[in-house]
Amino acid sequence: MATITEKILAAHSGRAFVSPGDFANVSVDMVLANDITGPLAIREFRKLGVTRVFNPARVVMVPDHFIPNKDIPSAIQAQDIREFAREQGIVYFEAGRSGIEHVLLPEEGLVGPGHVVIGADSHTCTYGALGAFATGMGSTDIAAAMATGDIWMKVPPTIKLVFHGSLQPWTSGKDLILHAIGDIGIDGALYSAMEFHGEAIQFMDMDGRFTMANMAIEAGAKAGVFEVDATTEEYLATHPQRAGTAPCRRYFTDSNADYSRIIEYDASTIEPVVAFPHLPSNVRPASTAGDVVIDQVVIGSCTNGRLSDLRIAAQILRGRSVHESLRCIIIPGSQRVYRQAVDEGLVHVFLDAGAVVSTPTCGPCLGGYMGILAPGERCLSTTNRNFVGRMGSPQSEVYLSSPAVAAATAIAGRISPPGNTYGESREEISW
Amino acid sequence: MADSVFKGNAITIGDDVSTDDIIPGRFAHLRSNLPELATHTLEDRLPGFYERAQPGDILVGGRNFGLGSSREHAPVVIRMAGISAILVRSVARIFYRNAINQGLAVLICDTSGITDGDELEIRLNDGIVVNHRAGEELSCGRMPPLMSNILAAGGLIPYIKEHGTLDSGT
């Protein structure tokens, strides 16, 4: 009679069971911060008067937002977390051996099923794709958890989202999650855990699931959770857990669990979509976007910077050119993704098409650097937020989509659904 | 110890105020310089906010206040601008935690009848907001004990230093 979320939180608070609304003191398995939130967390940690983190194998800092260093303040922040990492012996990834945190941690076997993961980054919810309970918090919570290994939580109710049927050729996890956010709104899952089920999910690869869990926060959710299945197990077998991490445990929702809400979709009817400015919930099918001229396309981020994302983009860009009035910036999510994209020839495809290919960074997604928008410019991006001024000028616009729509748009110079433009089917090409 | 009564004038702002509204990304390079960062608080969404906010003023929002990033700088700069408490219809959970952890009270109530400049009084212990202009009392509920204890201590770090652990509040 419990959901995955309730079972994980009960197990981590020494209780037989917990119910939505309960406050629990939860032990954490992995604590994460980055170059923006880490320095503040370190400062708060020092205030506590504690000298050592609770467990150096379970605290990780990833420089990714302004890395390689954008400017002197960024360099100082990177230095802060680097020095703290050396002092404490915690897990740390230097530029060149790193990546965007939420792409990196699963690859490196730092998070796994049944873990409680907290990170000073709102997209920490990504790890729910592996059957973890993972949620974003602020720097002070992270400081407290680094010191004590514990955190207080209010147990969230769980919303079940069921995606029936099989996906259309160009429809991806990104389209499903944007469709759902468009349906329930940006606070439609406020304080709740979203649990994803259905045939379309069963046949989805891990990269698609990471994308969906990643954007649970865009509906206000505390976590986005998937059940562990054969696809998860295959991923875990090829990305073994690092020494010193907590043991993994698979939890499954009981058949009679109490969901606060059950939402069902016929996934076979969901087309590739675009979220228009200035909210991720402002979603409509890409085929009905109208004539929206785009100045910049970004393919990457913790949402869509994984190998499958780059493969889809390359499939569409192969032998074609980025539209002359547009720049296309492609950012592999990690060094490992980058290396594989080189090995598979994807980077050649991007360079031949006239795209920028960057080292891994969060850069443009948060308006940091590497693709800032001028007043009046429009960007279509595979990232996760399109708030006013998110990627630069408050007079710029951000549209959100999947890598397939982004690649098709990069070629067309205006928002374009991939299927309509090229008439090709994804099944024809195997990787 | 934080106060349990807040008096100040309302500064109203609409629904869905995001952390990018609170601190636009283009000022991220100032994130280690909080006093200067604070001068840009809500600059695009509510031009002149920093200059206008007086110590004790109460920021009054609508639905889903503080959505977006986990950056704790968001409640920090709002407090630095002089805001004593935030009243909203609903709040994004990470912002809520961050605000309480930083000792900034966030209360939930029906804010639809509050207009800009209203003289407000929040009585935390009674769970009541008094709107002196309208002569109305609104219920904002009492905060759960753990959160009101963290707030009373002035934030999570002082709370843990005081109690040694998180346990006593749960």
XYZ file of C-alpha atoms in Angstrom:
601
model
C 0.000 0.000 0.000
C 3.007 2.281 -0.425
C 4.609 4.019 -3.395
C 8.298 3.796 -4.326
C 8.817 7.223 -2.788
C 7.186 6.273 0.518
C 9.166 3.037 0.702
C 12.508 4.742 0.057
C 11.818 7.503 2.574
C 10.608 5.013 5.202
C 13.750 2.910 4.752
C 15.922 6.001 5.144
C 14.190 7.282 8.246
C 14.173 4.034 10.199
C 10.431 3.628 10.040
C 8.231 0.771 8.869
C 6.226 3.166 6.758
C 5.653 6.862 6.164
C 2.627 8.681 4.793
C 2.304 11.812 2.694
C 2.543 14.883 4.913
C 4.741 13.188 7.540
C 7.933 14.950 8.468
C 10.881 12.612 8.450
C 14.537 12.918 9.278
C 16.008 11.156 6.266
C 19.535 9.813 5.875
C 21.061 10.662 2.512
C 23.148 8.464 0.228
C 24.639 11.154 -2.000
C 24.955 14.904 -1.571
C 25.735 17.065 -4.592
C 26.685 20.678 -5.260
C 28.098 22.574 -8.226
C 30.200 25.647 -8.880
C 27.255 28.017 -8.301
C 25.732 26.449 -5.209
C 28.833 24.774 -3.764
C 30.594 27.921 -2.513
C 27.542 29.026 -0.522
C 27.105 25.478 0.832
C 30.758 25.437 1.898
C 30.354 28.786 3.643
C 27.322 27.527 5.572
C 29.125 24.249 6.325
C 31.983 26.200 7.904
C 29.516 28.145 10.049
C 28.392 24.880 11.600
C 31.864 24.458 13.041
C 32.154 20.932 11.625
C 35.538 19.944 10.243
C 34.746 16.841 8.158
C 31.887 15.860 5.863
C 29.827 12.894 7.072
C 31.222 10.558 4.401
C 33.628 11.748 1.684
C 32.571 8.984 -0.719
C 29.015 10.316 -0.574
C 29.589 13.979 -1.199
C 30.286 15.091 -4.757
C 31.041 18.470 -6.286
C 30.856 19.045 -10.014
C 32.076 22.227 -11.686
C 29.729 22.587 -14.643
C 27.726 25.824 -14.762
C 30.523 28.232 -15.688
C 33.208 25.686 -16.510
C 35.673 26.068 -18.200
C 35.847 29.280 -16.178
C 33.855 32.057 -17.804
C 35.458 34.955 -15.930
C 37.315 35.773 -12.739
C 34.346 35.403 -10.335
C 33.573 32.015 -11.957
C 37.201 31.006 -11.596
C 37.123 31.890 -7.902
C 34.000 29.815 -7.366
C 35.521 26.864 -9.179
C 38.568 27.286 -6.997
C 36.381 27.273 -3.862
C 34.892 23.871 -4.593
C 38.177 22.429 -5.907
C 39.981 23.376 -2.699
C 37.148 22.108 -0.530
C 37.153 18.831 -2.458
C 40.906 18.417 -1.896
C 40.621 19.277 1.765
C 37.751 16.878 2.399
C 38.708 14.096 -0.014
C 35.204 14.130 -1.485
C 34.320 13.053 -5.022
C 35.242 15.733 -7.543
C 35.538 15.911 -11.315
C 37.889 18.360 -12.941
C 37.138 19.958 -16.306
C 38.254 17.549 -19.013
C 37.169 14.559 -16.918
C 33.774 15.878 -16.019
C 30.434 16.891 -17.471
C 27.061 18.317 -16.572
C 26.318 16.958 -13.112
C 23.084 15.145 -13.936
C 24.581 13.480 -16.981
C 27.753 12.638 -15.090
C 26.565 11.136 -11.805
C 24.631 8.221 -13.322
C 27.462 7.536 -15.787
C 29.945 7.426 -12.941
C 27.844 5.052 -10.830
C 27.373 7.558 -8.020
C 23.599 7.205 -7.846
C 21.433 4.102 -8.030
C 18.091 2.495 -7.254
C 16.728 3.054 -3.785
C 19.147 5.875 -2.985
C 18.140 9.169 -1.436
C 20.049 11.838 -3.337
C 19.908 15.540 -2.592
C 21.623 18.151 -4.673
C 21.949 21.906 -4.625
C 20.509 22.039 -8.097
C 16.837 21.852 -8.941
C 17.371 19.211 -11.653
C 18.700 16.701 -9.133
C 15.351 14.964 -9.672
C 16.953 13.420 -12.805
C 18.154 10.373 -10.841
C 14.602 9.220 -10.265
C 15.019 7.602 -13.676
C 17.169 4.982 -11.911
C 14.603 4.315 -9.190
C 16.200 6.710 -6.686
C 14.447 9.387 -4.648
C 16.343 12.459 -5.749
C 15.454 16.062 -5.129
C 16.885 19.544 -5.359
C 17.502 21.748 -2.357
C 19.405 24.896 -1.544
C 22.924 25.410 -0.326
C 22.076 25.516 3.391
C 20.250 22.184 3.247
C 23.239 20.757 1.405
C 25.595 22.176 4.061
C 23.542 20.545 6.808
C 23.483 17.232 4.943
C 27.233 17.355 4.246
C 27.788 17.754 7.974
C 25.205 15.359 9.382
C 24.291 12.933 6.601
C 20.661 13.744 7.343
C 18.002 16.082 6.040
C 14.432 16.836 7.010
C 11.765 16.091 4.452
C 8.033 16.228 4.209
C 6.854 13.017 2.589
C 5.223 13.976 -0.714
C 2.052 12.488 -2.136
C 2.596 10.611 -5.402
C 0.928 11.370 -8.720
C 0.869 8.464 -11.172
C 1.265 9.349 -14.827
C 0.512 6.554 -17.257
C 1.555 6.806 -20.901
C -0.350 4.150 -22.821
C 0.535 2.995 -26.306
C 3.689 3.312 -28.346
C 5.385 6.499 -29.444
C 5.224 8.074 -32.869
C 8.575 7.871 -34.697
C 9.882 11.305 -33.704
C 8.171 11.623 -30.345
C 10.544 11.350 -27.391
C 10.595 11.458 -23.610
C 10.985 15.231 -23.899
C 7.698 15.470 -25.768
C 5.903 13.329 -23.192
C 7.093 15.358 -20.233
C 6.400 18.678 -21.966
C 2.957 17.397 -22.927
C 2.290 16.446 -19.307
C 3.526 19.823 -18.004
C 1.341 21.521 -20.598
C -1.568 19.506 -19.284
C -1.138 19.841 -15.510
C 0.689 23.188 -15.441
C 3.927 24.372 -13.897
C 2.544 23.824 -10.415
C 0.464 20.783 -11.341
C 2.658 18.490 -9.251
C 3.689 20.992 -6.570
C 5.275 19.182 -3.588
C 4.393 15.804 -5.130
C 6.389 12.933 -6.545
C 5.561 12.084 -10.158
C 5.710 8.344 -10.899
C 5.884 7.351 -14.553
C 4.268 4.203 -15.931
C 2.805 2.712 -19.095
C 3.790 0.952 -22.257
C 5.519 3.997 -23.741
C 7.725 4.157 -20.643
C 8.489 0.434 -20.676
C 9.935 0.728 -24.166
C 11.787 3.975 -23.504
C 15.581 3.953 -23.208
C 17.341 5.312 -20.131
C 18.238 8.588 -21.804
C 14.555 9.323 -22.431
C 13.747 8.476 -18.824
C 16.494 10.778 -17.536
C 14.965 13.571 -19.632
C 11.510 12.966 -18.176
C 12.644 12.710 -14.552
C 14.805 15.809 -15.082
C 11.804 17.966 -15.924
C 9.567 16.816 -13.054
C 10.652 20.018 -11.287
C 9.134 22.033 -14.138
C 5.734 20.816 -12.925
C 6.703 21.803 -9.381
C 7.382 18.196 -8.351
C 9.749 17.173 -5.612
C 10.826 14.078 -7.537
C 10.197 12.125 -10.738
C 10.360 8.388 -10.207
C 10.578 5.331 -12.449
C 10.404 1.672 -11.499
C 13.544 -0.359 -12.102
C 13.160 -2.749 -15.039
C 15.358 -4.637 -17.519
C 16.364 -1.379 -19.217
C 17.513 0.081 -15.882
C 19.381 -3.120 -15.019
C 21.219 -3.047 -18.320
C 22.269 0.552 -17.668
C 23.431 -0.315 -14.155
C 25.427 -3.279 -15.451
C 27.311 -1.040 -17.877
C 27.697 1.792 -15.345
C 28.696 -0.039 -12.170
C 28.357 1.623 -8.793
C 31.475 3.307 -7.515
C 33.200 2.016 -4.359
C 31.885 3.598 -1.183
C 28.401 4.362 -2.523
C 25.355 3.089 -0.695
C 23.969 -0.333 -1.632
C 21.233 -0.224 -4.262
C 17.780 -1.520 -3.543
C 14.852 -1.914 -5.893
C 11.475 -0.711 -4.663
C 8.173 -1.178 -6.410
C 4.873 0.517 -5.786
C 2.253 -1.768 -4.291
C -0.730 -2.478 -6.487
C -3.068 -0.888 -3.947
C -0.905 2.167 -3.231
C -2.633 5.446 -2.592
C -1.898 7.910 -5.356
C -3.090 11.463 -4.895
C -3.985 11.508 -8.574
C -3.757 9.210 -11.588
C -3.360 10.816 -15.004
C -3.525 8.727 -18.159
C -2.371 9.684 -21.641
C -2.571 7.979 -24.995
C 1.087 8.450 -25.902
C 0.488 7.308 -29.478
C -1.361 10.561 -30.154
C 1.384 12.832 -28.785
C 3.270 14.644 -31.537
C 6.650 16.343 -31.139
C 5.908 19.528 -29.198
C 7.375 22.938 -28.461
C 6.996 24.987 -25.263
C 6.525 28.605 -26.295
C 7.756 31.546 -24.236
C 7.717 32.101 -21.314
C 6.649 28.998 -19.437
C 7.442 25.289 -19.926
C 3.694 24.647 -19.765
C 2.967 26.768 -22.837
C 3.070 23.670 -25.026
C 1.725 23.053 -28.502
C 2.506 20.561 -31.275
C 5.518 21.626 -33.345
C 3.374 21.082 -36.430
C 1.095 23.922 -35.335
C 3.860 26.343 -34.308
C 3.229 28.626 -37.276
C 6.037 30.609 -38.842
C 8.466 31.229 -35.993
C 11.883 32.314 -37.234
C 14.694 31.204 -34.932
C 18.129 32.803 -34.457
C 19.816 30.146 -32.369
C 19.371 26.462 -31.647
C 20.936 24.828 -28.585
C 21.150 21.051 -28.293
C 22.471 19.819 -24.963
C 22.013 20.337 -21.175
C 21.196 18.034 -18.267
C 17.861 17.491 -19.978
C 18.975 16.479 -23.470
C 22.767 16.287 -23.644
C 23.101 12.497 -23.715
C 24.310 10.239 -26.478
C 20.832 9.303 -27.735
C 20.035 12.994 -28.024
C 23.122 13.652 -30.120
C 22.445 10.587 -32.277
C 18.977 11.853 -33.141
C 20.318 15.316 -33.919
C 23.038 13.820 -36.125
C 20.531 11.633 -37.906
C 18.632 14.730 -39.001
C 21.668 16.946 -39.614
C 23.656 14.349 -41.568
C 24.374 15.649 -45.061
C 22.439 18.861 -44.399
C 23.416 22.363 -43.372
C 22.426 24.621 -40.530
C 20.306 27.439 -41.976
C 22.425 30.407 -42.995
C 20.599 32.861 -40.730
C 20.896 30.720 -37.626
C 23.637 29.374 -35.369
C 23.389 25.934 -33.896
C 25.276 25.145 -30.671
C 25.658 21.507 -29.691
C 26.935 20.646 -26.223
C 27.657 17.020 -25.272
C 26.589 16.486 -21.664
C 29.775 14.839 -20.456
C 33.299 14.018 -21.501
C 32.169 10.424 -22.021
C 29.278 11.496 -24.260
C 31.642 13.810 -26.149
C 34.182 11.038 -26.691
C 31.537 8.638 -27.953
C 30.059 11.298 -30.227
C 33.523 11.683 -31.738
C 33.990 7.928 -32.064
C 30.625 7.477 -33.779
C 31.289 10.300 -36.196
C 28.482 12.464 -34.790
C 30.791 15.408 -34.201
C 31.871 15.230 -37.848
C 28.231 15.409 -38.876
C 27.706 18.493 -36.689
C 30.839 20.234 -37.927
C 30.022 19.450 -41.548
C 26.546 20.902 -41.030
C 28.038 24.132 -39.696
C 27.253 23.718 -36.005
C 29.276 24.838 -33.003
C 30.350 21.893 -30.853
C 31.323 22.850 -27.327
C 32.931 21.145 -24.370
C 30.368 20.056 -21.743
C 28.887 22.961 -19.769
C 25.524 24.210 -18.493
C 26.527 27.586 -20.007
C 23.706 28.880 -22.193
C 20.782 27.111 -20.467
C 20.870 29.477 -17.497
C 22.047 32.482 -19.451
C 25.556 31.932 -18.142
C 27.700 32.034 -21.265
C 28.369 30.182 -24.542
C 25.234 31.319 -26.333
C 23.653 34.377 -24.696
C 20.754 35.998 -26.538
C 20.525 39.622 -27.692
C 17.302 41.657 -27.348
C 14.732 40.430 -29.854
C 16.465 37.109 -30.525
C 14.679 33.776 -30.465
C 16.299 30.535 -29.370
C 14.916 27.035 -29.671
C 16.617 24.914 -27.066
C 16.536 21.362 -25.760
C 16.986 22.730 -22.241
C 14.356 22.901 -19.527
C 13.280 26.492 -18.797
C 12.070 29.342 -20.957
C 11.353 32.021 -18.366
C 11.816 35.671 -19.329
C 15.521 36.394 -19.695
C 16.526 32.812 -18.994
C 19.138 32.681 -21.759
C 20.071 36.342 -21.974
C 18.238 39.563 -22.683
C 14.826 39.951 -21.038
C 13.663 40.913 -24.528
C 14.721 37.534 -25.951
C 12.570 34.425 -26.290
C 13.252 30.766 -25.537
C 11.333 27.837 -27.036
C 11.823 24.339 -25.628
C 11.803 21.118 -27.620
C 13.344 17.702 -28.178
C 16.654 17.278 -30.057
C 14.723 16.084 -33.130
C 12.659 19.277 -33.372
C 15.776 21.311 -32.575
C 17.805 19.718 -35.370
C 14.975 20.081 -37.895
C 14.592 23.711 -36.831
C 18.321 24.344 -37.184
C 18.071 23.292 -40.835
C 14.813 25.060 -41.611
C 15.638 28.312 -39.805
C 12.180 28.282 -38.277
C 10.356 25.939 -35.916
C 9.877 22.727 -37.791
C 8.642 19.263 -36.828
C 11.172 16.659 -38.001
C 8.783 14.147 -39.550
C 7.021 16.635 -41.797
C 10.158 18.203 -43.125
C 12.102 15.136 -44.057
C 9.550 12.384 -44.256
C 11.982 9.848 -42.945
C 11.280 7.320 -40.314
C 13.550 6.766 -37.369
C 13.222 3.026 -37.714
C 14.998 3.087 -41.062
C 18.250 4.043 -39.456
C 19.847 1.870 -36.849
C 22.718 2.784 -34.625
C 15.622 34.806 17.631
C 13.402 35.967 14.814
C 10.340 38.059 15.421
C 6.939 36.468 15.483
C 5.111 39.619 14.398
C 5.913 41.390 11.142
C 4.522 44.798 10.252
C 5.114 46.416 6.920
C 3.654 47.662 3.709
C 2.691 45.290 0.918
C 4.661 45.181 -2.306
C 2.558 43.114 -4.649
C 3.758 40.963 -7.525
C 1.844 38.459 -9.647
C 1.828 34.693 -10.159
C 4.719 32.447 -11.155
C 7.585 34.636 -9.978
C 10.610 32.517 -10.922
C 14.096 32.472 -9.457
C 15.199 33.869 -12.824
C 12.846 36.813 -12.183
C 14.337 37.240 -8.716
C 17.927 37.146 -9.984
C 18.272 37.276 -13.765
C 21.048 34.955 -14.962
C 22.987 37.852 -16.411
C 23.856 38.922 -12.878
C 25.140 35.502 -11.917
C 28.680 36.840 -12.001
C 27.758 38.902 -8.920
C 26.685 35.896 -6.919
C 29.716 36.185 -4.616
C 28.966 39.867 -4.105
C 25.600 39.633 -2.419
C 25.174 43.332 -1.546
C 25.573 44.291 -5.182
C 23.539 41.318 -6.417
C 20.718 42.410 -4.107
C 20.432 45.740 -5.924
C 19.211 43.786 -8.989
C 16.519 41.827 -7.121
C 13.363 41.451 -9.252
C 14.735 44.127 -11.555
C 12.981 42.912 -14.730
C 9.754 41.835 -13.103
C 9.296 44.793 -10.748
C 11.556 47.643 -11.904
C 12.680 49.840 -9.005
C 11.942 47.154 -6.411
C 15.251 47.443 -4.590
C 15.031 51.220 -4.300
C 11.425 51.099 -3.234
C 11.562 48.322 -0.646
C 11.729 49.648 2.904
C 12.913 47.610 5.873
C 9.976 45.531 7.071
C 8.008 45.573 3.824
C 6.115 42.406 2.985
C 6.328 40.918 -0.487
C 2.915 39.657 -1.595
C 2.757 37.165 -4.456
C 0.258 34.868 -6.107
C 0.595 31.249 -7.128
C 3.804 29.192 -7.350
C 6.132 31.858 -6.009
C 9.836 31.087 -6.420
C 9.630 28.388 -9.052
C 12.764 27.295 -10.839
C 16.302 27.043 -9.633
C 17.568 25.870 -6.258
C 19.827 28.916 -5.966
C 19.558 30.057 -2.401
C 20.635 33.530 -3.413
C 16.978 34.149 -4.315
C 15.559 34.407 -0.763
C 18.832 35.892 0.457
C 18.639 38.926 -1.828
C 14.930 39.430 -1.120
C 15.742 39.601 2.562
C 18.706 41.894 1.895
C 16.350 44.236 0.051
C 14.562 44.722 3.357
C 11.653 42.332 2.997
C 10.614 40.883 6.346
C 8.230 38.178 5.126
C 6.619 36.807 1.978
C 2.892 36.161 1.654
C 1.739 34.003 -1.259
C -1.109 31.794 -2.400
C 1.335 28.960 -3.088
C 5.090 28.573 -3.140
C 7.582 26.366 -4.970
C 9.042 23.898 -2.527
C 12.771 24.513 -2.983
C 12.280 28.264 -2.559
C 10.218 27.609 0.559
C 12.935 25.485 2.144
C 15.619 27.964 1.209
C 13.702 30.907 2.634
C 13.009 29.173 5.955
C 16.616 27.939 6.100
C 17.732 31.546 5.680
C 15.318 32.769 8.346
C 12.884 34.447 5.958
C 9.235 33.685 6.732
C 6.991 32.529 3.870
C 3.288 32.290 4.693
C 0.477 30.904 2.613
C -2.808 32.777 2.478
C -5.384 34.121 0.057
C -3.505 37.173 -1.192
C -6.051 38.157 -3.819
C -7.550 40.971 -1.717
C -4.228 42.587 -0.844
C -3.312 45.653 -2.866
C 0.023 47.353 -3.288
C 0.902 49.564 -0.326
C -1.544 47.931 2.113
C -0.408 48.081 5.707
C -0.036 44.477 6.832
C 0.646 42.778 10.113
C 1.552 39.096 10.255
C 1.089 37.346 13.589
C 2.990 34.107 13.175
C 1.905 32.516 16.423
C -1.770 33.145 15.708
C -1.539 32.219 12.038
C -3.177 35.510 11.100
C -2.488 38.303 8.663
C -4.173 41.628 9.418
C -4.772 43.993 6.536
C -5.164 47.329 8.310
C -6.246 49.153 5.160
C -9.068 46.755 4.428
C -9.779 46.035 8.067
C -9.561 42.324 7.292
C -8.034 39.330 8.978
C -6.735 36.529 6.776
C -5.768 33.075 7.967
C -2.293 31.964 6.987
C -2.276 28.880 9.174
C 0.396 28.054 11.667
C 3.691 26.787 10.372
C 4.581 23.157 11.157
C 6.653 23.053 14.380
C 9.937 22.084 12.711
C 9.791 24.995 10.308
C 8.691 27.532 12.882
C 11.533 26.327 15.147
C 14.073 26.737 12.326
C 12.672 30.178 11.610
C 12.721 31.135 15.279
C 16.381 30.148 15.476
C 17.085 32.466 12.558
C 17.653 29.709 10.003
C 18.834 26.117 9.658
C 22.494 26.669 10.539
C 21.770 28.449 13.840
C 19.077 25.849 14.511
C 21.486 22.932 14.129
C 24.134 24.723 16.164
C 21.572 25.236 18.881
C 20.161 21.721 18.844
C 23.172 19.735 17.679
C 20.964 17.761 15.326
C 17.854 17.939 13.217
C 16.100 15.340 15.341
C 14.423 17.407 18.008
C 12.206 19.166 15.535
C 10.775 16.162 13.713
